[in-house]
PDB file of C-alpha atoms in Angstrom:
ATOM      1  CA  UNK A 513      18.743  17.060 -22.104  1.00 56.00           C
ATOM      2  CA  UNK A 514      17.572  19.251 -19.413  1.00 84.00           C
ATOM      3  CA  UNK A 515      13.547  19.954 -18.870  1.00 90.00           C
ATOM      4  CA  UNK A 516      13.416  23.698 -20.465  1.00 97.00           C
ATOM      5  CA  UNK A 517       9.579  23.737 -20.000  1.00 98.00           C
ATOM      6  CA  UNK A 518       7.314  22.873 -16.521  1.00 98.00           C
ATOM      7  CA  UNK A 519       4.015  21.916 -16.591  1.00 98.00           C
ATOM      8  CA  UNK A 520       2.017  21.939 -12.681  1.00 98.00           C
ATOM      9  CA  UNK A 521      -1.191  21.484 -12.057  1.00 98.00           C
ATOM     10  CA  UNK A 522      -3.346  22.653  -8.809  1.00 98.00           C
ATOM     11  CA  UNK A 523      -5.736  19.424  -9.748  1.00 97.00           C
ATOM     12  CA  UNK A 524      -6.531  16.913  -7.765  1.00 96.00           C
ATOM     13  CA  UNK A 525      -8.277  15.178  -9.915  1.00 95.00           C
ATOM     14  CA  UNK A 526      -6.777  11.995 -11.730  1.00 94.00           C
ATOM     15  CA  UNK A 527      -6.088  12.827 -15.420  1.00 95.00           C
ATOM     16  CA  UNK A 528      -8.334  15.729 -14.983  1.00 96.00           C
ATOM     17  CA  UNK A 529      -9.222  18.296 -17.821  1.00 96.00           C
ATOM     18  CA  UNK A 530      -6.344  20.552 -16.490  1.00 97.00           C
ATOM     19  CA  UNK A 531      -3.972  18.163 -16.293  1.00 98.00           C
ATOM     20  CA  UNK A 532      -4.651  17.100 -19.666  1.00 98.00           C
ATOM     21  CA  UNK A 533      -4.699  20.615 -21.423  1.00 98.00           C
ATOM     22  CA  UNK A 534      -1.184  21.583 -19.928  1.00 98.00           C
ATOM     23  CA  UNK A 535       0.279  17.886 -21.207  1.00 98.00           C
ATOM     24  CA  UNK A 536      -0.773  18.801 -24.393  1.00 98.00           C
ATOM     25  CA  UNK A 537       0.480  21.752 -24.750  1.00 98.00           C
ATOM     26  CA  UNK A 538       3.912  20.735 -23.393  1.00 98.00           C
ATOM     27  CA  UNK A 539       3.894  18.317 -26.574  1.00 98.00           C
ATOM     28  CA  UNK A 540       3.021  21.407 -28.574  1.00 98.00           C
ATOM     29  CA  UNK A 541       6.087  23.358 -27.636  1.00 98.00           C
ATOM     30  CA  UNK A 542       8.073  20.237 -28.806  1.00 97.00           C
ATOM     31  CA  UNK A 543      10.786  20.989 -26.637  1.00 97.00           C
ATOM     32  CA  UNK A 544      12.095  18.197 -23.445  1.00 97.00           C
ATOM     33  CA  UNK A 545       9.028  19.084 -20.567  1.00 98.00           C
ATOM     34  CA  UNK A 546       7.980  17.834 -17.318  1.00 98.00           C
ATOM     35  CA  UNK A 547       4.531  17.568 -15.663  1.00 98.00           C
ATOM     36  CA  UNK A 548       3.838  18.025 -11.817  1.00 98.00           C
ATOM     37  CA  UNK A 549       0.798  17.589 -10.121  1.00 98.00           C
ATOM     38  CA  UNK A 550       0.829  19.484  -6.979  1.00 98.00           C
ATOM     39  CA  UNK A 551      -1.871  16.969  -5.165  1.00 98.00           C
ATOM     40  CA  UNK A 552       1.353  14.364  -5.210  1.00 98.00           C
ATOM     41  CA  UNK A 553       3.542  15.901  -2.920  1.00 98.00           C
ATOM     42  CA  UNK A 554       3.588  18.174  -0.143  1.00 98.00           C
ATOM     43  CA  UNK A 555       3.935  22.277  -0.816  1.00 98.00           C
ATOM     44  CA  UNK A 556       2.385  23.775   2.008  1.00 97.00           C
ATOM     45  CA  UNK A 557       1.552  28.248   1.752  1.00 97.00           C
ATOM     46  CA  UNK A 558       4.204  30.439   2.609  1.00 97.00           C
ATOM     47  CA  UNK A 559       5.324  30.551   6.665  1.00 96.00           C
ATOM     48  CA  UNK A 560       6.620  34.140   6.732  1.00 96.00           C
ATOM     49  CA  UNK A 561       9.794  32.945   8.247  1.00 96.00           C
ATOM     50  CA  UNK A 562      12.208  35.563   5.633  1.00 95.00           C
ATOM     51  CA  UNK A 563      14.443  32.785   6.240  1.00 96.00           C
ATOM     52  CA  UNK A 564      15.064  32.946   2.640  1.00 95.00           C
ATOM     53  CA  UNK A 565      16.026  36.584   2.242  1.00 94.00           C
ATOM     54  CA  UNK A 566      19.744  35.949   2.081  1.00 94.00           C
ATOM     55  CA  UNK A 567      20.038  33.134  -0.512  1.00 95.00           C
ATOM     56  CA  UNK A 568      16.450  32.985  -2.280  1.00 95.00           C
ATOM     57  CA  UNK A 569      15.919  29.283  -1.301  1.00 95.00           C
ATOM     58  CA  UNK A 570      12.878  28.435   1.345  1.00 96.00           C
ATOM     59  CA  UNK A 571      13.833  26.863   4.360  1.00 95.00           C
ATOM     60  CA  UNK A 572      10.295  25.239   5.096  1.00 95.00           C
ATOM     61  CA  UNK A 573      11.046  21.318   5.010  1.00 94.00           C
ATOM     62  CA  UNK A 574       8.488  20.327   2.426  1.00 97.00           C
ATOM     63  CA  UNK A 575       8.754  19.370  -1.607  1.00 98.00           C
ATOM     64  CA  UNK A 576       8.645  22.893  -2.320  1.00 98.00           C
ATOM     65  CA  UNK A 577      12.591  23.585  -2.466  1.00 96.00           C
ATOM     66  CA  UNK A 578      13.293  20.610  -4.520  1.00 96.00           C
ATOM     67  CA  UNK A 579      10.052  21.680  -6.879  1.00 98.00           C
ATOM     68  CA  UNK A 580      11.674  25.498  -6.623  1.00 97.00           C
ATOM     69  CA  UNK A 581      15.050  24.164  -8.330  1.00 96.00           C
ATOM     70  CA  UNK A 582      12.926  22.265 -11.237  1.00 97.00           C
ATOM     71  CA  UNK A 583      11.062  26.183 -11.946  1.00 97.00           C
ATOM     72  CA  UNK A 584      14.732  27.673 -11.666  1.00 96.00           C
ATOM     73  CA  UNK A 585      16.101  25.619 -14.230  1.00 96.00           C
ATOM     74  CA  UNK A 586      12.852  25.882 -16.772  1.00 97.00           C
ATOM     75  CA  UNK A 587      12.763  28.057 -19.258  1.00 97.00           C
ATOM     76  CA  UNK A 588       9.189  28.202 -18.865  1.00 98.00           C
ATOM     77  CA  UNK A 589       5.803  27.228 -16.803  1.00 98.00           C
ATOM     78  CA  UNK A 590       2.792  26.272 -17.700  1.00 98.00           C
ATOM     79  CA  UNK A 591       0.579  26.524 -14.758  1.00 98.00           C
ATOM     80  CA  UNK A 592      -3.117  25.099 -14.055  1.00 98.00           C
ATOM     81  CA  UNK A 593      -5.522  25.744 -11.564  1.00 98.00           C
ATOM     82  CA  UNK A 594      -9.418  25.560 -10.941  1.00 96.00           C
ATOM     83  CA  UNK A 595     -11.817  27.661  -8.684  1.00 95.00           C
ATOM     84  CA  UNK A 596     -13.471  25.791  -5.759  1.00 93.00           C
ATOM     85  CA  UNK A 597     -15.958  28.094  -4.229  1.00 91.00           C
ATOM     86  CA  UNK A 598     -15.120  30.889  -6.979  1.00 92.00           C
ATOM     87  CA  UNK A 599     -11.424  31.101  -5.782  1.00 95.00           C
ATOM     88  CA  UNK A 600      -8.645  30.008  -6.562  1.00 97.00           C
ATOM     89  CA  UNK A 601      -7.673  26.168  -5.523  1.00 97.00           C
ATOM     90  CA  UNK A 602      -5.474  25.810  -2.060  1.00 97.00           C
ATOM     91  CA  UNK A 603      -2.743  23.743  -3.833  1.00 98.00           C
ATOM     92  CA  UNK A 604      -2.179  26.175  -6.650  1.00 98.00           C
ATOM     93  CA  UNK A 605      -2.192  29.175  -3.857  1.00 98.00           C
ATOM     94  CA  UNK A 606       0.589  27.680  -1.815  1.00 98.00           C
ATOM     95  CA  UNK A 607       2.586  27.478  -4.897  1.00 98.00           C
ATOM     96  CA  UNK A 608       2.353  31.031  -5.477  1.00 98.00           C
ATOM     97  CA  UNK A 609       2.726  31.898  -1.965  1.00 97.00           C
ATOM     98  CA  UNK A 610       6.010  29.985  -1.757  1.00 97.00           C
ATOM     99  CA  UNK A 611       7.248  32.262  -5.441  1.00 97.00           C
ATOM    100  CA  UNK A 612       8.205  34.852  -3.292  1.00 96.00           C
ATOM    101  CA  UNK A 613      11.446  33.019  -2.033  1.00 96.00           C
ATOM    102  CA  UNK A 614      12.306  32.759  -5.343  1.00 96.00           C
ATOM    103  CA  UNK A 615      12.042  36.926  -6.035  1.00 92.00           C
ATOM    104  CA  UNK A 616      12.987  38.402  -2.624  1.00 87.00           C
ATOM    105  CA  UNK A 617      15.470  40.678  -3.375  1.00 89.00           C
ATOM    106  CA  UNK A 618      17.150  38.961  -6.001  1.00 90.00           C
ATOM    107  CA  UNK A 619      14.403  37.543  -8.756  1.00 94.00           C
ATOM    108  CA  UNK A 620      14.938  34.213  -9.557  1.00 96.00           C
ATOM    109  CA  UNK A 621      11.777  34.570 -11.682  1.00 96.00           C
ATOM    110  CA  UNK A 622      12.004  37.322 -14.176  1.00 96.00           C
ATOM    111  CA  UNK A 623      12.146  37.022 -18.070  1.00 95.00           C
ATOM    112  CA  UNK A 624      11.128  33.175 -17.487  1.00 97.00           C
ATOM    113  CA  UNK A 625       7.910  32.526 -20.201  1.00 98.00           C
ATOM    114  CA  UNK A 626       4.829  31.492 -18.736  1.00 98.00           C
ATOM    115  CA  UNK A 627       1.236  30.520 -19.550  1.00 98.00           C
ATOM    116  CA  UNK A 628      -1.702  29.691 -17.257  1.00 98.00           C
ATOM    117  CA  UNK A 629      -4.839  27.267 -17.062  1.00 98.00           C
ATOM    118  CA  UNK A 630      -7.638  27.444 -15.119  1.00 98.00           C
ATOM    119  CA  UNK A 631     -10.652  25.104 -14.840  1.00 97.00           C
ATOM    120  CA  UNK A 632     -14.135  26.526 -13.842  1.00 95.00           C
ATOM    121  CA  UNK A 633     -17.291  26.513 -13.065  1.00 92.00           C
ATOM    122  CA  UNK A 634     -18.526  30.328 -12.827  1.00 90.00           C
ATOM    123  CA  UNK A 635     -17.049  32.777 -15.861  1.00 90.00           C
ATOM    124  CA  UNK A 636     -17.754  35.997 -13.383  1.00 92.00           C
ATOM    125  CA  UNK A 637     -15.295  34.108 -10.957  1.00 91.00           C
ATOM    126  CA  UNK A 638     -13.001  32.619 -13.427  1.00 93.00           C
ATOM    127  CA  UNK A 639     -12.567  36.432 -14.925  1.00 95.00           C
ATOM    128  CA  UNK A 640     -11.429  37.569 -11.607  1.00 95.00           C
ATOM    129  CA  UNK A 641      -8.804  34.649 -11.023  1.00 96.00           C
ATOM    130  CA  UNK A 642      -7.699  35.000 -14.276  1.00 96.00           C
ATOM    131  CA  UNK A 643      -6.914  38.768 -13.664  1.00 96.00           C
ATOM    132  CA  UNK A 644      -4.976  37.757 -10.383  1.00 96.00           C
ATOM    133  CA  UNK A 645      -2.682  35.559 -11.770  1.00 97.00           C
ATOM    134  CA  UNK A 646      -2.027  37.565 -14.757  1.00 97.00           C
ATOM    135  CA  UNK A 647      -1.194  40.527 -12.079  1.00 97.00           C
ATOM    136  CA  UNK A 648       1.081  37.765 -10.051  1.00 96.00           C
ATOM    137  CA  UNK A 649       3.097  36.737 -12.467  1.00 97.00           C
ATOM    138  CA  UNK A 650       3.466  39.510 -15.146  1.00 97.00           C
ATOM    139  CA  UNK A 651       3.580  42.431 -12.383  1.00 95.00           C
ATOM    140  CA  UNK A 652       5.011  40.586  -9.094  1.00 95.00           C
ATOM    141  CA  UNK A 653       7.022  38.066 -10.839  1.00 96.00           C
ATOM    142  CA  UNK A 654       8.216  40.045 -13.678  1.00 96.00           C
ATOM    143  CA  UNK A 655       7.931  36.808 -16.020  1.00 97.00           C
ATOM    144  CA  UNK A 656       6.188  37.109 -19.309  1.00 97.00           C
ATOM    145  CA  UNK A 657       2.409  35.473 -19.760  1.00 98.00           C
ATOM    146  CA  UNK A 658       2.516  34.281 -23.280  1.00 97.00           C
ATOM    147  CA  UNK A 659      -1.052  33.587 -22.872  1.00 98.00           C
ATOM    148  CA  UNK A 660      -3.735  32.034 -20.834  1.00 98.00           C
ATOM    149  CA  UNK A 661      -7.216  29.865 -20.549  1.00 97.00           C
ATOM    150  CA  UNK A 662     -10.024  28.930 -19.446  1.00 96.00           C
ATOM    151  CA  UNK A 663     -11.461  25.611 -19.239  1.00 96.00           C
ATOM    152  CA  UNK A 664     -15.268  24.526 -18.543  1.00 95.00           C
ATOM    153  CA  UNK A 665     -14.843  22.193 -15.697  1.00 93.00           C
ATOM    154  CA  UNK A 666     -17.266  19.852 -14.045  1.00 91.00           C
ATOM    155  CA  UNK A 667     -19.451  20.248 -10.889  1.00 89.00           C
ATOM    156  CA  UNK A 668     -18.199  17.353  -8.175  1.00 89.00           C
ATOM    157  CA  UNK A 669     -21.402  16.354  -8.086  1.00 88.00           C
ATOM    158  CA  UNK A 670     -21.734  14.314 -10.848  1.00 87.00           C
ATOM    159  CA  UNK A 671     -19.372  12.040 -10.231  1.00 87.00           C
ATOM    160  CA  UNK A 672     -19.654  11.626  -6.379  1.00 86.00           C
ATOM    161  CA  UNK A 673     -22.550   9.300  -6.734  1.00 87.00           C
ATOM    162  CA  UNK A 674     -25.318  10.638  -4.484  1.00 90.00           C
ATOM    163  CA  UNK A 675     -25.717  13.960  -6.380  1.00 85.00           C
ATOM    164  CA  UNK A 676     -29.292  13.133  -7.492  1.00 87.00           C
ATOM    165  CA  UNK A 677     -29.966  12.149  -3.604  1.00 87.00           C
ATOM    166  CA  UNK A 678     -28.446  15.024  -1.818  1.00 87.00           C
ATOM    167  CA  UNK A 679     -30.114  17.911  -0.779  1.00 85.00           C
ATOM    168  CA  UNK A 680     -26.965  20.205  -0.858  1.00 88.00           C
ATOM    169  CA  UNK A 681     -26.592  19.197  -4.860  1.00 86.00           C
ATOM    170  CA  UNK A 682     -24.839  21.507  -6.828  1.00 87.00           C
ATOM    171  CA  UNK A 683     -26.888  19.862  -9.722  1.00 88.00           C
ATOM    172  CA  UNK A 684     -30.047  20.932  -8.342  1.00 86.00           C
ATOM    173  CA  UNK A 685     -29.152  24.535  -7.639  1.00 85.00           C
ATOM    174  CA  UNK A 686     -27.443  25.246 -10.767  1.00 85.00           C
ATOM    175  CA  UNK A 687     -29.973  23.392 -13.078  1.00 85.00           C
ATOM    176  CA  UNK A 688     -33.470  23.692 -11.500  1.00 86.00           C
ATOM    177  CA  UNK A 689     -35.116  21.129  -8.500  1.00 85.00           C
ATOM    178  CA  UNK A 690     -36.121  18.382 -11.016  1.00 85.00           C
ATOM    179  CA  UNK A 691     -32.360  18.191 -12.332  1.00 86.00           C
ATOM    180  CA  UNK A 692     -30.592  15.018 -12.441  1.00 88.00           C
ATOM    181  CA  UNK A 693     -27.171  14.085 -13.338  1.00 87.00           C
ATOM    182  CA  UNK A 694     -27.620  12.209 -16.248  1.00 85.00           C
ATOM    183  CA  UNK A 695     -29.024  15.627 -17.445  1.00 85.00           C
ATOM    184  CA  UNK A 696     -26.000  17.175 -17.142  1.00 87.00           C
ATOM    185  CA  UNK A 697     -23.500  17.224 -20.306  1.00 87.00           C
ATOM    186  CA  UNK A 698     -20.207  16.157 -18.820  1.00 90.00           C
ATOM    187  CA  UNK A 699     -17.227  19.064 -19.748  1.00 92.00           C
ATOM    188  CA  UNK A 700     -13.907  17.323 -21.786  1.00 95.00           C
ATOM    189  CA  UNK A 701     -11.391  19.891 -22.626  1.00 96.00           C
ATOM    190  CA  UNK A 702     -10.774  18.045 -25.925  1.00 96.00           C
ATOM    191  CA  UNK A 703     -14.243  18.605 -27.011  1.00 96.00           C
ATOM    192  CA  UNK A 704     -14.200  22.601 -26.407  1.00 96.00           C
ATOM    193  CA  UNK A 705     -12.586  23.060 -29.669  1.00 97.00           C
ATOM    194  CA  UNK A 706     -11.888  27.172 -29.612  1.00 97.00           C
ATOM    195  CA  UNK A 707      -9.593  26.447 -26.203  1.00 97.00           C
ATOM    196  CA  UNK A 708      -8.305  23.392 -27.669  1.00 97.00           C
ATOM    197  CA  UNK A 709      -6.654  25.097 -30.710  1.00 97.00           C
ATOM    198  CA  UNK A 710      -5.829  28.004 -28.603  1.00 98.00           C
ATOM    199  CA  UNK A 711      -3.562  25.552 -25.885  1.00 98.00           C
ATOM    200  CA  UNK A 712      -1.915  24.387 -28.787  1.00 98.00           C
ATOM    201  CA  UNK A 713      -0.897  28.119 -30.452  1.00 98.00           C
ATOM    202  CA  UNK A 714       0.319  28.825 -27.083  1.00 98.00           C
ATOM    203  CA  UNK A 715       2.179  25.753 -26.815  1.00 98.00           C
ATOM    204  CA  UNK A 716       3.577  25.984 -29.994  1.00 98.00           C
ATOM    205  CA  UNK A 717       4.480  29.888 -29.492  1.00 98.00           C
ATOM    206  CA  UNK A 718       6.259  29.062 -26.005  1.00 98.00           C
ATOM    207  CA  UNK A 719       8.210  26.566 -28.265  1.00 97.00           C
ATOM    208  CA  UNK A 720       8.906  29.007 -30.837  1.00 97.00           C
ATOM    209  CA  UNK A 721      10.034  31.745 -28.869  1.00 96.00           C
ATOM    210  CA  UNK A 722      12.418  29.213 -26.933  1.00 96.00           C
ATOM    211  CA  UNK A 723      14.076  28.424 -30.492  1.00 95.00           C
ATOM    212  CA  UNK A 724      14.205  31.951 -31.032  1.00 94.00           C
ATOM    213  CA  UNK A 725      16.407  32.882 -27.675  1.00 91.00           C
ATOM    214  CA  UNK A 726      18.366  29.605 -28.741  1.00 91.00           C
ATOM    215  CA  UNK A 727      19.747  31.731 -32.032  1.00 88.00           C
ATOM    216  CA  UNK A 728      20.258  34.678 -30.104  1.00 79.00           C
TER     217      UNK A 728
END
């Protein structure tokens, strides 16, 4: 069968809560899926070249144009992404940067069902990502969000191994002078139970709604 739903994650992080969130809900929608993880292969932003204003498919001689023919086939994306330095990450921005071969003109995009993750640290910041990527792909894209979340992530400096030493710590400015890691709960996505049971409705609905357009 062909892959009717995409999972990609911005992530660089091995097994990471993002990554695990959007594999889980791709079980939920219990149709055949596929998970990317953009930190494998090379997608580099968007050159400006308008090279693909005639046929819709980027010229740039990365992964991106064989990626761009697994989101043309899907029926739907899930997409993750976290906020380094309360922005959006750099692998997740080049993949949106490189969307707009795929709606030049001719959108390659629209009607497709999609549903977005994002990791974070700061909710102010998280808010305002959120808001950008629902304006991306609802307004610019013309797909249709079915929902998204928002994940408590983990400060890098808990696991880098000098984060009780170092005098830039993100421990220590987040959590007082005297903070150490060990005092620092560590975030797992399966333990935040309310966006836990909300991946899975969404998953579940993306599922539906592709059995529904199957009768139609």
């Amino acid at each position: 069968m062909s892959i009717e739903v995409l999972g990609i994650s911005g992530s660089p992080i091995e097994n990471s809560n993002t990554d695990r969130l959007i594999q889980a809900m791709l079980e939920a929608t219990e149709r055949e899926y596929e998970f990317v993880k953009l930190s494998r292969i090379i997608v580099r932003p968007c050159f400006a070249c308008k090279r693909c204003v005639p046929d819709n498919i980027c010229k740039v001689k990365d992964d991106f144009p064989e990626l761009a023919e697994k989101i043309k086939k899907a029926r739907a994306l899930i997409i993750g992404a976290y906020t380094p330095y309360k922005q959006i990450d750099g692998f997740t921005k080049a993949l949106l940067e490189r969307f707009w071969s795929l709606r030049h003109v001719n959108n390659l995009l629209r009607g497709k069902l999609c549903a977005t993750v994002l990791t974070y640290l700061t909710p102010d910041a998280a808010d305002h990502v959120n808001q950008s990527l629902a304006t991306e792909l609802e307004q610019m894209e013309r797909m249709e969000l079915v929902g998204q979340l928002m994940v408590k992530g983990n400060l890098t400096c808990l696991t880098c191994g000098v984060g009780d030493e170092c005098e830039m710590s993100g421990i220590k400015r987040r959590y007082g002078p005297e903070a150490r890691s060990c005092d620092v709960p560590y975030s797992r996505v399966e333990d935040q139970q309310e966006v836990w049971e909300k991946a899975m409705r969404i998953g579940r609905l993306i599922g539906q709604r592709l059995r529904t357009m199957d009768r139609s």
